[in-house]
Amino acid sequence: FKNDDSSTKFFTVANVLFKFTDEQQAQHDAIVAKMEKDDGGYYHEQYEQELDKLYSQITPVLRQYNEETGIYEEVEDTNNLTVEDAYNKMVIALSSAQAEGVNKVGDTINEFIYTYGEDTGMFNAESNYVVGIDSEGNAVSSFVESFNDAAIELYNNGNGQIGDISGLVRSEYGIHVLFYTGPCVNLFDGIDSSFTLNENAIETLYNTRVNILVDKTYFDVLYDEIYADNYAYFENANMNFLRENYNIKEYGGRFDDLYE
């Protein structure tokens, strides 16, 4: 990643989505369509009121971790949890987690994703969503405008803290809650041409998660690559051995009974 002042700065965010139901999505699209072809009889205030009412009807899914199955399973909500209730729980939990370090923050955000989230792109993802901001402050991203704006606000000109949380962000999909998960940076600056990993570099690899939401470090990734390469090497060696030694022998007269 380029570090000069004129270059685009990239950072990552995690997302919990409280999603519209299919029926609510259809209502949202109808309201927006009505506003877009307004002939003067549909006022902006009315448009906002209808959207406010629709967004207020979104209810969170609720999942709990099942120790026996090892997965989060959807459960019935007996407390009529609202999006605002879930958001307040996240704010409180994050405040406590930030005092315990980055990995605890990552584990806490991950729990939010599986407890409430309906953005399947976040499930088991090895990387979070990457957003860029250019030197003029514009988003470099394919996400919707409200998502980009909230992400850039969390970035805060490079002053964002890992675990910072957005407000409730509306989009055409429902309501998002974004979490700042850090800048994209070069893990090693000024590495020499020999690419020798000294003790400090190995320790950095061993202690740095690829994604703070996933308990997998760069050391794990490096190990997987080496293991995969070794496996491929041995497989190729076996195939070459078979190619060199494989032959067919025909024994005349041995198979006549097969034709009877």
Short mmCIF file of C-alpha atoms in Angstrom, two decimals:
data_model
loop_
_atom_site.label_atom_id
_atom_site.label_comp_id
_atom_site.label_asym_id
_atom_site.label_seq_id
_atom_site.Cartn_x
_atom_site.Cartn_y
_atom_site.Cartn_z
CA PHE A 1 0.00 0.00 0.00
CA LYS A 2 1.35 3.41 -0.94
CA ASN A 3 1.99 5.70 1.99
CA ASP A 4 2.37 9.12 0.39
CA ASP A 5 -0.17 11.85 1.12
CA SER A 6 -1.65 11.88 -2.39
CA SER A 7 -2.42 8.15 -2.49
CA THR A 8 -5.71 6.47 -1.66
CA LYS A 9 -5.87 5.23 1.91
CA PHE A 10 -7.56 1.88 2.42
CA PHE A 11 -9.12 0.60 5.62
CA THR A 12 -11.51 -2.15 6.67
CA VAL A 13 -14.88 -2.27 8.35
CA ALA A 14 -17.16 -5.04 9.57
CA ASN A 15 -20.91 -4.91 9.08
CA VAL A 16 -23.96 -6.10 10.97
CA LEU A 17 -27.05 -5.84 8.78
CA PHE A 18 -30.59 -5.78 10.12
CA LYS A 19 -32.27 -6.73 6.87
CA PHE A 20 -35.65 -5.91 5.39
CA THR A 21 -38.04 -8.82 5.04
CA ASP A 22 -39.14 -9.51 1.48
CA GLU A 23 -42.40 -7.67 2.15
CA GLN A 24 -40.60 -4.68 3.68
CA GLN A 25 -38.17 -4.62 0.76
CA ALA A 26 -41.07 -4.41 -1.68
CA GLN A 27 -42.57 -1.54 0.35
CA HIS A 28 -39.24 0.28 0.39
CA ASP A 29 -38.81 -0.05 -3.37
CA ALA A 30 -42.37 1.21 -3.94
CA ILE A 31 -41.81 4.28 -1.74
CA VAL A 32 -38.55 5.13 -3.52
CA ALA A 33 -40.14 4.61 -6.94
CA LYS A 34 -43.02 6.90 -6.00
CA MET A 35 -40.58 9.60 -4.93
CA GLU A 36 -38.49 9.26 -8.10
CA LYS A 37 -41.46 9.86 -10.39
CA ASP A 38 -43.11 12.45 -8.15
CA ASP A 39 -45.41 14.74 -10.09
CA GLY A 40 -45.68 17.25 -7.26
CA GLY A 41 -48.34 15.49 -5.23
CA TYR A 42 -45.94 13.43 -3.13
CA TYR A 43 -43.96 15.60 -0.78
CA HIS A 44 -40.51 14.95 0.62
CA GLU A 45 -41.82 15.13 4.17
CA GLN A 46 -44.33 12.39 3.43
CA TYR A 47 -41.58 10.32 1.81
CA GLU A 48 -39.41 10.63 4.92
CA GLN A 49 -42.31 9.74 7.21
CA GLU A 50 -43.11 6.59 5.27
CA LEU A 51 -39.46 5.51 5.30
CA ASP A 52 -39.17 6.25 9.03
CA LYS A 53 -42.17 4.05 9.71
CA LEU A 54 -40.80 1.26 7.52
CA TYR A 55 -37.33 1.25 9.08
CA SER A 56 -38.88 1.23 12.57
CA GLN A 57 -40.58 -2.06 11.70
CA ILE A 58 -37.32 -3.95 11.12
CA THR A 59 -36.76 -6.52 13.85
CA PRO A 60 -33.46 -8.30 14.51
CA VAL A 61 -32.94 -11.99 14.06
CA LEU A 62 -31.63 -13.56 17.25
CA ARG A 63 -29.21 -16.49 17.38
CA GLN A 64 -27.51 -18.32 20.23
CA TYR A 65 -24.40 -20.45 20.15
CA ASN A 66 -25.11 -24.17 20.52
CA GLU A 67 -22.23 -25.87 22.31
CA GLU A 68 -23.22 -29.30 20.97
CA THR A 69 -23.48 -28.37 17.29
CA GLY A 70 -20.82 -25.64 17.36
CA ILE A 71 -22.99 -23.22 15.40
CA TYR A 72 -25.21 -20.22 16.08
CA GLU A 73 -28.85 -21.26 15.83
CA GLU A 74 -31.81 -18.93 15.41
CA VAL A 75 -34.01 -18.76 18.50
CA GLU A 76 -37.33 -17.20 19.32
CA ASP A 77 -37.14 -13.67 20.68
CA THR A 78 -39.32 -13.57 23.78
CA ASN A 79 -38.24 -10.04 24.74
CA ASN A 80 -39.34 -8.25 21.55
CA LEU A 81 -35.83 -6.97 20.91
CA THR A 82 -35.63 -3.88 18.71
CA VAL A 83 -32.78 -2.75 16.48
CA GLU A 84 -32.10 0.03 18.98
CA ASP A 85 -31.93 -2.52 21.82
CA ALA A 86 -29.42 -4.64 19.90
CA TYR A 87 -27.38 -1.56 19.04
CA ASN A 88 -27.19 -0.47 22.69
CA LYS A 89 -26.04 -3.95 23.70
CA MET A 90 -23.27 -3.75 21.10
CA VAL A 91 -22.12 -0.33 22.30
CA ILE A 92 -21.85 -1.53 25.90
CA ALA A 93 -20.07 -4.78 25.00
CA LEU A 94 -17.56 -3.00 22.75
CA SER A 95 -16.76 -0.43 25.40
CA SER A 96 -15.75 -3.25 27.73
CA ALA A 97 -13.88 -5.19 25.02
CA GLN A 98 -11.72 -2.23 23.97
CA ALA A 99 -10.12 -2.23 27.41
CA GLU A 100 -8.91 -5.81 26.81
CA GLY A 101 -7.18 -5.33 23.47
CA VAL A 102 -7.68 -5.75 19.74
CA ASN A 103 -8.27 -9.51 19.73
CA LYS A 104 -11.04 -9.20 22.31
CA VAL A 105 -12.62 -6.47 20.18
CA GLY A 106 -12.48 -8.78 17.17
CA ASP A 107 -14.07 -11.65 19.07
CA THR A 108 -16.81 -9.34 20.33
CA ILE A 109 -17.64 -7.96 16.87
CA ASN A 110 -17.67 -11.50 15.51
CA GLU A 111 -20.23 -12.45 18.14
CA PHE A 112 -22.44 -9.55 17.01
CA ILE A 113 -22.22 -10.73 13.41
CA TYR A 114 -23.42 -14.22 14.25
CA THR A 115 -25.94 -13.17 16.90
CA TYR A 116 -27.74 -10.49 14.85
CA GLY A 117 -26.23 -10.15 11.39
CA GLU A 118 -27.95 -10.96 8.09
CA ASP A 119 -25.05 -10.01 5.83
CA THR A 120 -23.88 -13.44 4.71
CA GLY A 121 -20.74 -11.87 3.21
CA MET A 122 -19.45 -11.44 6.77
CA PHE A 123 -19.93 -15.09 7.78
CA ASN A 124 -16.60 -16.95 8.02
CA ALA A 125 -14.92 -14.22 5.97
CA GLU A 126 -11.12 -14.10 6.15
CA SER A 127 -11.17 -10.42 5.23
CA ASN A 128 -13.46 -7.56 6.15
CA TYR A 129 -14.91 -5.04 3.72
CA VAL A 130 -12.26 -2.73 2.27
CA VAL A 131 -13.07 0.92 1.69
CA GLY A 132 -10.74 3.53 0.22
CA ILE A 133 -10.64 7.29 0.59
CA ASP A 134 -8.72 9.34 -1.96
CA SER A 135 -6.74 12.51 -1.34
CA GLU A 136 -9.85 14.62 -1.95
CA GLY A 137 -11.92 12.74 0.61
CA ASN A 138 -14.01 10.75 -1.87
CA ALA A 139 -14.88 7.12 -1.29
CA VAL A 140 -13.17 4.49 -3.44
CA SER A 141 -15.65 1.70 -3.01
CA SER A 142 -18.54 -0.15 -4.65
CA PHE A 143 -20.74 0.06 -1.56
CA VAL A 144 -23.85 2.25 -1.36
CA GLU A 145 -23.34 5.91 -0.48
CA SER A 146 -24.66 5.74 3.07
CA PHE A 147 -22.35 2.79 3.82
CA ASN A 148 -19.33 4.62 2.39
CA ASP A 149 -20.14 7.80 4.31
CA ALA A 150 -20.41 5.94 7.61
CA ALA A 151 -17.19 4.02 6.93
CA ILE A 152 -15.24 7.20 6.13
CA GLU A 153 -16.58 8.82 9.28
CA LEU A 154 -15.23 5.88 11.28
CA TYR A 155 -11.87 6.19 9.52
CA ASN A 156 -11.76 9.77 10.83
CA ASN A 157 -8.81 10.91 8.71
CA GLY A 158 -6.75 8.02 9.99
CA ASN A 159 -7.59 8.66 13.64
CA GLY A 160 -10.22 5.93 14.00
CA GLN A 161 -9.72 3.36 16.74
CA ILE A 162 -10.27 -0.34 16.13
CA GLY A 163 -13.70 -1.17 17.53
CA ASP A 164 -15.24 2.26 16.88
CA ILE A 165 -18.91 1.82 16.05
CA SER A 166 -21.15 3.79 13.71
CA GLY A 167 -24.69 4.84 14.37
CA LEU A 168 -27.66 3.15 12.70
CA VAL A 169 -27.04 3.50 8.97
CA ARG A 170 -29.93 3.15 6.55
CA SER A 171 -29.58 1.70 3.09
CA GLU A 172 -31.78 0.06 0.49
CA TYR A 173 -31.12 -3.27 2.24
CA GLY A 174 -32.12 -2.31 5.78
CA ILE A 175 -30.11 -0.93 8.69
CA HIS A 176 -26.36 -1.34 9.03
CA VAL A 177 -24.07 -1.03 12.02
CA LEU A 178 -20.43 -0.63 10.98
CA PHE A 179 -17.30 -1.30 13.01
CA TYR A 180 -13.87 0.10 12.25
CA THR A 181 -11.41 -2.79 12.03
CA GLY A 182 -8.25 -0.94 11.10
CA PRO A 183 -6.20 0.54 8.24
CA CYS A 184 -4.65 -1.52 5.48
CA VAL A 185 -0.90 -1.18 6.04
CA ASN A 186 2.30 -2.85 5.00
CA LEU A 187 3.03 -5.47 7.63
CA PHE A 188 6.78 -5.08 7.08
CA ASP A 189 8.34 -1.78 6.07
CA GLY A 190 11.76 -1.71 4.46
CA ILE A 191 12.22 -5.48 4.21
CA ASP A 192 15.56 -6.22 2.57
CA SER A 193 16.01 -7.89 -0.80
CA SER A 194 16.89 -11.24 0.78
CA PHE A 195 13.42 -11.47 2.34
CA THR A 196 15.02 -13.03 5.40
CA LEU A 197 12.55 -13.32 8.28
CA ASN A 198 14.34 -12.49 11.48
CA GLU A 199 13.01 -13.37 14.93
CA ASN A 200 10.99 -10.16 15.22
CA ALA A 201 9.40 -10.70 11.82
CA ILE A 202 8.38 -14.24 12.72
CA GLU A 203 6.89 -12.98 15.98
CA THR A 204 4.94 -10.35 14.02
CA LEU A 205 3.58 -13.03 11.69
CA TYR A 206 2.70 -15.25 14.63
CA ASN A 207 0.84 -12.53 16.55
CA THR A 208 -0.93 -10.63 13.77
CA ARG A 209 -4.36 -11.82 12.73
CA VAL A 210 -5.22 -11.72 9.05
CA ASN A 211 -8.59 -10.40 10.20
CA ILE A 212 -9.31 -9.39 13.79
CA LEU A 213 -12.60 -11.27 13.51
CA VAL A 214 -10.91 -14.57 12.63
CA ASP A 215 -8.50 -16.46 14.86
CA LYS A 216 -6.02 -16.98 12.03
CA THR A 217 -2.65 -15.30 11.85
CA TYR A 218 -0.31 -14.54 8.96
CA PHE A 219 1.91 -17.30 10.33
CA ASP A 220 -1.00 -19.73 9.83
CA VAL A 221 -1.44 -18.51 6.25
CA LEU A 222 2.28 -18.92 5.54
CA TYR A 223 2.24 -22.42 7.03
CA ASP A 224 -0.78 -23.38 4.90
CA GLU A 225 0.97 -22.16 1.76
CA ILE A 226 4.15 -24.08 2.55
CA TYR A 227 2.19 -27.21 3.44
CA ALA A 228 0.15 -26.95 0.23
CA ASP A 229 3.31 -26.50 -1.83
CA ASN A 230 4.96 -29.49 -0.20
CA TYR A 231 1.86 -31.59 -0.75
CA ALA A 232 1.78 -30.60 -4.42
CA TYR A 233 5.49 -31.39 -4.72
CA PHE A 234 5.07 -34.92 -3.36
CA GLU A 235 1.96 -35.51 -5.47
CA ASN A 236 3.86 -34.46 -8.60
CA ALA A 237 6.77 -36.70 -7.63
CA ASN A 238 4.40 -39.66 -7.26
CA MET A 239 2.81 -38.97 -10.65
CA ASN A 240 6.20 -38.70 -12.33
CA PHE A 241 7.25 -42.00 -10.77
CA LEU A 242 4.11 -43.67 -12.12
CA ARG A 243 4.64 -42.21 -15.57
CA GLU A 244 8.22 -43.50 -15.70
CA ASN A 245 7.41 -46.99 -14.44
CA TYR A 246 3.94 -47.60 -15.82
CA ASN A 247 3.65 -50.24 -18.54
CA ILE A 248 1.11 -52.65 -19.95
CA LYS A 249 1.79 -56.32 -20.52
CA GLU A 250 -0.45 -58.46 -22.68
CA TYR A 251 -0.60 -62.19 -22.05
CA GLY A 252 -1.91 -63.86 -25.17
CA GLY A 253 -4.53 -66.58 -24.79
CA ARG A 254 -5.36 -65.74 -21.18
CA PHE A 255 -8.73 -64.06 -21.84
CA ASP A 256 -10.42 -66.33 -24.37
CA ASP A 257 -13.03 -67.47 -21.85
CA LEU A 258 -14.31 -63.90 -21.49
CA TYR A 259 -15.83 -64.07 -24.95
CA GLU A 260 -17.87 -67.24 -24.39
#
